[in-house]
Coordinates of C-alpha atoms in Angstrom, one line a residue:
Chain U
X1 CA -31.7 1.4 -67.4
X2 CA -31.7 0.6 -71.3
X3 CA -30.8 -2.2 -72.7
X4 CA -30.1 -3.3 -76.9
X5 CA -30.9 -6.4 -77.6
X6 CA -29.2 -8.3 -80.4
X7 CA -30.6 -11.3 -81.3
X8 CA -27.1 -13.0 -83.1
X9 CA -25.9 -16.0 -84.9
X10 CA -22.5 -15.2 -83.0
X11 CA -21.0 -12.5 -81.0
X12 CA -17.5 -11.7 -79.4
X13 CA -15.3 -9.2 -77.8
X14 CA -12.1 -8.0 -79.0
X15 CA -10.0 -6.3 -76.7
X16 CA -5.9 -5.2 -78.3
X17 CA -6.3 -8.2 -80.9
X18 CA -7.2 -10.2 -78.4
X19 CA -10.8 -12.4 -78.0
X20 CA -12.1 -11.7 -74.4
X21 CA -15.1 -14.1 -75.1
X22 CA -17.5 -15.3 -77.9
X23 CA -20.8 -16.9 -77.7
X24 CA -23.0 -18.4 -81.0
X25 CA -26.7 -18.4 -81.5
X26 CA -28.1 -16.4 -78.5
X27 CA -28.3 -12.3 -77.6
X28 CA -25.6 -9.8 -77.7
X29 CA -26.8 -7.4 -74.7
X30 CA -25.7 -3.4 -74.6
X31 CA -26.5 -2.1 -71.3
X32 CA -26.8 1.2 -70.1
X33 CA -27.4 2.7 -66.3
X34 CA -28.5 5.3 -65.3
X35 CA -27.5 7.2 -62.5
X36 CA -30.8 6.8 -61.0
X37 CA -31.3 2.8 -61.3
X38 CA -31.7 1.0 -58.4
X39 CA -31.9 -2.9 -58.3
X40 CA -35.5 -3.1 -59.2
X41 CA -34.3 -2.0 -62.7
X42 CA -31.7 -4.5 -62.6
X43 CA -34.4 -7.4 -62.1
X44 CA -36.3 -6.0 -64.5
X45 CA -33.9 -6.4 -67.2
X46 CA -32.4 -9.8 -65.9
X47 CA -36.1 -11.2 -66.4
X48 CA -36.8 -9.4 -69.9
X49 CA -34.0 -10.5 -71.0
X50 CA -34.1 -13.8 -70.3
X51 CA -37.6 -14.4 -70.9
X52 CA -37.9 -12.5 -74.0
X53 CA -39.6 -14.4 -77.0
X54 CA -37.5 -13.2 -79.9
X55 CA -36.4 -16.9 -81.0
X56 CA -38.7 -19.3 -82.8
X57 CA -40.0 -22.5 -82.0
X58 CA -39.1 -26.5 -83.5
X59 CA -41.6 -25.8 -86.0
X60 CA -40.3 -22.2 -87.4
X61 CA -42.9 -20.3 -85.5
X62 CA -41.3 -16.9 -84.6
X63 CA -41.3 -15.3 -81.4
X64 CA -41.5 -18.1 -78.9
X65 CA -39.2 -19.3 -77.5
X66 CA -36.8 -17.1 -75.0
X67 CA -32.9 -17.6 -74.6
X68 CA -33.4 -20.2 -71.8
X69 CA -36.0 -22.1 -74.1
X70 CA -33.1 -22.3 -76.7
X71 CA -30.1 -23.1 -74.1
X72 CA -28.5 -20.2 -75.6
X73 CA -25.7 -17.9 -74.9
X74 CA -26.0 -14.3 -73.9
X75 CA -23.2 -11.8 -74.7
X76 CA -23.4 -9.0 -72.1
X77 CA -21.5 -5.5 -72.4
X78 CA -22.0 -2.7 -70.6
X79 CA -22.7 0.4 -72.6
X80 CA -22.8 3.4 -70.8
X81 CA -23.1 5.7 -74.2
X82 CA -27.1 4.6 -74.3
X83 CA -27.8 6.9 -71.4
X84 CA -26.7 9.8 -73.8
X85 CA -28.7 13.4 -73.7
X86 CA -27.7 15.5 -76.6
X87 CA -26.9 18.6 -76.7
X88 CA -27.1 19.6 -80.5
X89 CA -25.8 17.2 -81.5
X90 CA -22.8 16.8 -78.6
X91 CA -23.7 13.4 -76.8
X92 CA -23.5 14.5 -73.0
X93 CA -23.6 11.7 -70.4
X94 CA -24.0 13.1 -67.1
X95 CA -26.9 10.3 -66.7
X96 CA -24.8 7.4 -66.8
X97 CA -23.6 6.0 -63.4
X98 CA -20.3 7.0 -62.7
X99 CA -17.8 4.1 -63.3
X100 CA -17.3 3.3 -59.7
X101 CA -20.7 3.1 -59.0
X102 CA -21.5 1.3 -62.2
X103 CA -18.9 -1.4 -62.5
X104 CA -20.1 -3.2 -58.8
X105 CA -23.7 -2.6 -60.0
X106 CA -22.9 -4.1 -63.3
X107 CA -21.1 -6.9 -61.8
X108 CA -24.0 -7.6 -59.8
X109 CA -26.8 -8.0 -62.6
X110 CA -24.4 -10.4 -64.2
X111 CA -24.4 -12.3 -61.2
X112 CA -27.9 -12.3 -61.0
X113 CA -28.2 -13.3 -64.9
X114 CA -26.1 -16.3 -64.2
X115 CA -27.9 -17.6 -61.3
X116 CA -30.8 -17.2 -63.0
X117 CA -29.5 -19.0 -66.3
X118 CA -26.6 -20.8 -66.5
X119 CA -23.5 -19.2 -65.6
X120 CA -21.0 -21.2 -68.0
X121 CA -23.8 -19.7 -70.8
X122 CA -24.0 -15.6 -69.9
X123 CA -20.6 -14.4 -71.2
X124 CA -19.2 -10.7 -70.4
X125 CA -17.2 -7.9 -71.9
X126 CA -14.2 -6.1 -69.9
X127 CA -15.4 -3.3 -68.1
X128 CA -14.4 0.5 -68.8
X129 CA -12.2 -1.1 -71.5
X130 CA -12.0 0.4 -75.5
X131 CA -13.8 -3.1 -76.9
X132 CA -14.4 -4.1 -80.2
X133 CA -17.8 -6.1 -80.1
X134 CA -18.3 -8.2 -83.1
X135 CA -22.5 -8.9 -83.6
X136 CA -23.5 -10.9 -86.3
X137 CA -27.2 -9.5 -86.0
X138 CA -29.1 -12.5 -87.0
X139 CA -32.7 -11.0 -89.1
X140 CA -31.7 -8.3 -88.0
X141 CA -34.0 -8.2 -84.8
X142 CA -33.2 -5.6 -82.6
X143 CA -35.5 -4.4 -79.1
X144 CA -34.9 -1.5 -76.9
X145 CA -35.8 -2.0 -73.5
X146 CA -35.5 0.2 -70.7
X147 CA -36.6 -0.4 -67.4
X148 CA -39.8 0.8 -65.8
X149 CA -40.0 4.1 -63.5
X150 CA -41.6 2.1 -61.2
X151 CA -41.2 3.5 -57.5
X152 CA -40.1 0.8 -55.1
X153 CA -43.3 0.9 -53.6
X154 CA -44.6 -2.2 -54.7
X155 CA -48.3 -0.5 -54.0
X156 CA -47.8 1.1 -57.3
X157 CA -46.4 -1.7 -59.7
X158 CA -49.4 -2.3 -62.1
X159 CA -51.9 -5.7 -61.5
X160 CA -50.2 -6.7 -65.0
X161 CA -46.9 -5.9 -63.9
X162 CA -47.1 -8.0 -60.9
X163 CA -49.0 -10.9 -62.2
X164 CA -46.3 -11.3 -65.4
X165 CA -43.7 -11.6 -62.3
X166 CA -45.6 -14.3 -60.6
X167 CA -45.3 -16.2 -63.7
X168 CA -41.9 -15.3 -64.8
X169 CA -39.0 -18.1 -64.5
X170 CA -36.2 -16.0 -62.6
X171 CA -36.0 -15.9 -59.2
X172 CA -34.7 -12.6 -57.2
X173 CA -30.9 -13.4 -56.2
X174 CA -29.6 -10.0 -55.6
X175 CA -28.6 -8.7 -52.9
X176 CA -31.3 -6.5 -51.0
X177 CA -32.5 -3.6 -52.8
X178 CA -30.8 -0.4 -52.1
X179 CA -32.8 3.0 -52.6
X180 CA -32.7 5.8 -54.9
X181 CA -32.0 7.9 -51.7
X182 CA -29.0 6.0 -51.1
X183 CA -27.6 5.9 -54.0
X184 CA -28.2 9.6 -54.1
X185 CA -25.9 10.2 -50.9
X186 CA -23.3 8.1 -52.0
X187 CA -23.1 9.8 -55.0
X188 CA -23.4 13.4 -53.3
X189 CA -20.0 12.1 -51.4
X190 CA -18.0 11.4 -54.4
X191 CA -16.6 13.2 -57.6
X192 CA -18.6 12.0 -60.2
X193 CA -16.9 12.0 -63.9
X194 CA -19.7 9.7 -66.1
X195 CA -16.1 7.8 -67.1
X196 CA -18.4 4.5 -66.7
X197 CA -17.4 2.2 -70.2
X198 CA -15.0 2.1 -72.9
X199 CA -11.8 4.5 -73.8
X200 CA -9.7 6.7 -71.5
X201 CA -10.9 9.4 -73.2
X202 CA -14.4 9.6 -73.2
X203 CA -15.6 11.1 -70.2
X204 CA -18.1 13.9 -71.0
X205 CA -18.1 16.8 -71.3
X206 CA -20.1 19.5 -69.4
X207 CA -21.4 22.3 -71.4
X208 CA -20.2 25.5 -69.6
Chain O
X1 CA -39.3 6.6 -85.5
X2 CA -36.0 5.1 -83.3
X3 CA -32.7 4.9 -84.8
X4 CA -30.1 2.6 -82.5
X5 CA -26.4 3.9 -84.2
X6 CA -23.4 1.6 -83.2
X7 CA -20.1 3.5 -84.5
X8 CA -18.4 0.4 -86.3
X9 CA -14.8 -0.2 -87.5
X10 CA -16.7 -1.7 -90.4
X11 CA -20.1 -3.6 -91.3
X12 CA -21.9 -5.4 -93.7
X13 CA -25.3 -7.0 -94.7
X14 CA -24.6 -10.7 -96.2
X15 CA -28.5 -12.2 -97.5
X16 CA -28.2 -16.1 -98.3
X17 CA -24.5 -16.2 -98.0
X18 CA -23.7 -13.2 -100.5
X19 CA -22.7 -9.5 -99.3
X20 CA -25.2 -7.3 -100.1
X21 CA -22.9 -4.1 -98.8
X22 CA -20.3 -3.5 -96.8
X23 CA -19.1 -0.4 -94.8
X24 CA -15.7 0.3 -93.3
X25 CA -15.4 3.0 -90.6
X26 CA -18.6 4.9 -90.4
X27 CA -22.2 4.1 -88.7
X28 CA -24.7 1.3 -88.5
X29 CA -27.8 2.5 -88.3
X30 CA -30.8 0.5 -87.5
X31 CA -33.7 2.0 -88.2
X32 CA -37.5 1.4 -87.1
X33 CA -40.1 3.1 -88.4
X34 CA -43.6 3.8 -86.7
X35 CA -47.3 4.1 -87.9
X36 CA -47.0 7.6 -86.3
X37 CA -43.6 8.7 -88.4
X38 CA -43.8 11.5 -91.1
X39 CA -41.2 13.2 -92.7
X40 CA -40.7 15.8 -90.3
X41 CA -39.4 12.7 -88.1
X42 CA -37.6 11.5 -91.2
X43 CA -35.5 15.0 -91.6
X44 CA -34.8 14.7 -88.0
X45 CA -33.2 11.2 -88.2
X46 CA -31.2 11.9 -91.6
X47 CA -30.5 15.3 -89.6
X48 CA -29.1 14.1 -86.4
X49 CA -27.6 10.6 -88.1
X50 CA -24.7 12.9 -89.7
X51 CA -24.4 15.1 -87.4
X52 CA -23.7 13.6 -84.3
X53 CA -20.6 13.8 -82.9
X54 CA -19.8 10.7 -82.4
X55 CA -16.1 10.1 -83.7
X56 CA -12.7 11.7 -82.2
X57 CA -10.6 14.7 -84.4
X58 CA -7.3 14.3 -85.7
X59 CA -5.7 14.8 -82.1
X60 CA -8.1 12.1 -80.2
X61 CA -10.3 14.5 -78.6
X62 CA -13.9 12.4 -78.4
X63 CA -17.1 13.0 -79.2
X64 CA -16.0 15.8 -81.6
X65 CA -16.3 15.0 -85.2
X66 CA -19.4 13.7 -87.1
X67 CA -19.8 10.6 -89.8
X68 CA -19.7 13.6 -92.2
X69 CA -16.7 15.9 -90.6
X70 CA -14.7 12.8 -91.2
X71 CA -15.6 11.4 -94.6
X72 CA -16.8 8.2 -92.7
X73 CA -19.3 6.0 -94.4
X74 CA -23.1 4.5 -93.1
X75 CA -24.9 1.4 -93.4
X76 CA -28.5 2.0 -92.8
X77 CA -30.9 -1.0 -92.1
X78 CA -34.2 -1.0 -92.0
X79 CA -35.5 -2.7 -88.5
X80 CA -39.2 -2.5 -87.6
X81 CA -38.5 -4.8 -84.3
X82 CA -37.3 -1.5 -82.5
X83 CA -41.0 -0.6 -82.6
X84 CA -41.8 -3.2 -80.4
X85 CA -44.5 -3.2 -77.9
X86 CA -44.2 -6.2 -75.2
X87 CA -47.2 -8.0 -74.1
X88 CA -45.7 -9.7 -70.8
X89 CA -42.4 -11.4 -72.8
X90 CA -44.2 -11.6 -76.3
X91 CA -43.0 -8.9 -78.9
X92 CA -46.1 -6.9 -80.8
X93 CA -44.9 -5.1 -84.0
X94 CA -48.5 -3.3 -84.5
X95 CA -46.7 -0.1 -83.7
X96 CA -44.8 -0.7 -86.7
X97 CA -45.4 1.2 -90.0
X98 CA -47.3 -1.5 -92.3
X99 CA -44.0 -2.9 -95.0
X100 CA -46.1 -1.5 -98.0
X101 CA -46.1 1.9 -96.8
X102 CA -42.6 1.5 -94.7
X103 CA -40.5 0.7 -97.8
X104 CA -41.5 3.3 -100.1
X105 CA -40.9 5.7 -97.3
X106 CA -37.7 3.9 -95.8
X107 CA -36.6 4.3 -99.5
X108 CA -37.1 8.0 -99.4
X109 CA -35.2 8.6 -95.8
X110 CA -31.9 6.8 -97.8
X111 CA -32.4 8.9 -100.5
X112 CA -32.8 12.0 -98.5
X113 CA -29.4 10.6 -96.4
X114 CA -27.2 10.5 -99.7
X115 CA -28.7 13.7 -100.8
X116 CA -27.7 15.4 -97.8
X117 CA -24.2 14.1 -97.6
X118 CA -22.3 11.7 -100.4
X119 CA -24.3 8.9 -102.2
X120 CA -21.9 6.5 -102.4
X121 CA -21.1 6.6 -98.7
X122 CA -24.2 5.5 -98.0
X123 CA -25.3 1.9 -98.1
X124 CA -28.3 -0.1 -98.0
X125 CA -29.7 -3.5 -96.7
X126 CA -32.4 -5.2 -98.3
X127 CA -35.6 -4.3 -97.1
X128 CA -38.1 -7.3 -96.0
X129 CA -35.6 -10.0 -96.4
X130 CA -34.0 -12.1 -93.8
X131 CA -30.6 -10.5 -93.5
X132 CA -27.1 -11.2 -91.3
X133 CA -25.8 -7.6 -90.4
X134 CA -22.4 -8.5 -89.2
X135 CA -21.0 -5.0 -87.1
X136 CA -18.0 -4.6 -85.5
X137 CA -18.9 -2.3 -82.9
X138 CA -15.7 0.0 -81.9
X139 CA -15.9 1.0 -78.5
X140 CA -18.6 0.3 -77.8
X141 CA -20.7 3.2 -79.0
X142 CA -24.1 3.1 -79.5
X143 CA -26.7 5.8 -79.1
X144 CA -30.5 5.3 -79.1
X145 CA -32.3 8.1 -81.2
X146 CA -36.3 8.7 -81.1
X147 CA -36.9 11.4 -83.1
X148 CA -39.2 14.2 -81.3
X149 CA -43.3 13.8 -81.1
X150 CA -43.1 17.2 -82.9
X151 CA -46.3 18.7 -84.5
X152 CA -46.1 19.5 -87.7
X153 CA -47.0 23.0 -87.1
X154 CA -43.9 25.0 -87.3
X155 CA -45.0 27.2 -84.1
X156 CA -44.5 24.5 -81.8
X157 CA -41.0 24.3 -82.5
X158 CA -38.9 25.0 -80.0
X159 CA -36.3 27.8 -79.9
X160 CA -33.3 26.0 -80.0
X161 CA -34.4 23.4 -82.5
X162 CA -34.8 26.0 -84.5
X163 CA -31.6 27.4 -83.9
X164 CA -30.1 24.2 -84.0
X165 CA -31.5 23.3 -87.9
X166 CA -30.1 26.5 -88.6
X167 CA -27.2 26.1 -87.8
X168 CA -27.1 22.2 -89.3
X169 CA -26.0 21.0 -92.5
X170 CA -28.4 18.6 -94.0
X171 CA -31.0 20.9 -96.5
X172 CA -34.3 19.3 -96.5
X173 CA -34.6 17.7 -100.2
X174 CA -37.8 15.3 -99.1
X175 CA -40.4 15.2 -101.1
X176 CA -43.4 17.9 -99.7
X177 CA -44.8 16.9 -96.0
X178 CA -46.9 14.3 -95.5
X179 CA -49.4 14.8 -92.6
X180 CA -50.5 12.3 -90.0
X181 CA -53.7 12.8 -91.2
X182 CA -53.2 11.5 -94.9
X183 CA -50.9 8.9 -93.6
X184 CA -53.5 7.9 -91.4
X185 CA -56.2 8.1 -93.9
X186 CA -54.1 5.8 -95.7
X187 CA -53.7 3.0 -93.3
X188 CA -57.1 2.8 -92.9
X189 CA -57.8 2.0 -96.4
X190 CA -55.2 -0.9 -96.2
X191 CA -55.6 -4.0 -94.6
X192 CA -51.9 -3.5 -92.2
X193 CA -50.0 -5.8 -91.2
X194 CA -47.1 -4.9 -89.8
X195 CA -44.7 -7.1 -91.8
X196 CA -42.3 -4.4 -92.7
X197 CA -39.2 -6.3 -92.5
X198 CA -36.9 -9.6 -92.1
X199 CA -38.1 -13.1 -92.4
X200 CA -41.4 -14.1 -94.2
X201 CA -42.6 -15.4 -91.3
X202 CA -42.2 -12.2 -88.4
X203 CA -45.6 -10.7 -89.1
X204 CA -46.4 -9.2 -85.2
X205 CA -49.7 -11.4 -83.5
X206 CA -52.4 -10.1 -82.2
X207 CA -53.4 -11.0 -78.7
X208 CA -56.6 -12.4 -78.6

């Protein structure tokens, strides 16, 4: 899963002329999944996100303070052009999760997001909808993220990793983890066009 | 060196309230430079930021035509955040190239840019100062671009890059190669910090 992180003075989305929502000082979030994420990634990219230090303290001292210090808002859309492999320079995204995999999954990390936060502050875009998403990209500061291969053996998550998630502020909510093998049969079962985000017309397209 | 590209219907870098530049429909490009990055990284970037095919033709077909196949403009940003290293939630920028040798090199990718396609359809921000960077992202569409850990030795090319800058439009007008080597050389004779962009006050802290 990757994710762009905005840090903005304001943010919206626009969808026909019309303003689907808005937020002000906070993060304006581009998410991407992949066709392998599971929900570990998801958590992983809730807590970042919300506990990212990219806002500065009372005193002007950068890189502080998180979104939740702040009580600020957090403009989520979900992007799935970021899991783009090129060919030439042809974007090809057969690594996205197919739409009708994606849009519960998505649904489900905003969940998450706003029962870890506040859910009147975590604001969303329209899903597999041709957006216009204003950012006013406040610096600018910018961070990729993308989640950790981590195997969801949790034998094999680093000392560091775990320790950070002992002290981290958001709690697991989600629902209970589904595997990699799982999502690999369900996916085996269905036709899977990478159609996951915005315009009709942008499914890719398979090299021959 | 990463590149995040969000196709916009337009953009614009305001510093203190006045508009530096302005785009219309064309690319934002975001672009973080790393201690590691030499100008075969720099060719890559310029390379694959105006060819990607990123935009529809003239019938609606996606993903067909690049910034350049359609007369589009850019607005390139300088962004040494996307070289961010997390300790736990705190951003590090020590991957970042240092600002004094960023700039002079960040000036030579731009130059390189408008060399390659039209000057005057490609703008600026204003590198180290705090900036807004309003962008209307149309879609969304964004791609995340980390230019290859190629060596500089031409053998280790692969075939079909090969083929591919062949076959590409951008001619190489930067100035002669710099090696890591020198560039390394170079840091160590500099006290670097990595300041290399917006807001005085953003230089990356060292763990103790």
């Amino acid at each position: 899963m990757k994710a762009i992180i905005q840090r903005v003075t304001r943010a919206s989305v626009t969808v026909g002329g019309e303003t689907m929502s808005s937020i002000g000082q906070g993060l304006c979030v581009l998410l991407g999944i992949s066709v392998e994420d599971t929900h570990t990634d998801a958590e992983y990219m809730v807590r970042k996100i919300l506990n990212l230090r990219l806002f500065e303290d009372d005193n002007g001292r950068a890189w502080t303070k998180s979104v939740m210090d702040r009580d600020y808002e957090v403009l989520c859309v979900s992007q799935f052009t970021l899991q783009c492999v090129l060919k030439g320079n042809k974007p090809d995204f057969h690594s996205a999760m197919p739409a009708e995999l994606a849009q519960p999954f998505y649904a489900s990390i905003l969940e998450n997001m706003r029962s870890a936060y506040k859910p009147e502050l975590v604001k969303d875009g329209k899903f597999g909808t041709s957006m216009q998403v204003d950012i006013q990209n406040d610096g600018p500061v910018t961070i990729e993220l993308t989640s950790p291969s981590v195997s969801s053996d949790p034998r094999q998550l680093s000392k560091l990793e775990k320790q950070q998630q002992r002290k981290e502020k958001v709690r697991s909510k989600g629902p209970s983890e589904s595997s990699r093998a799982e999502k690999s049969a369900l996916r085996a079962r269905q036709d899977t066009h990478a159609s996951s985000g915005a315009d009709g017309d942008v499914s890719s397209e398979r090299e021959p």
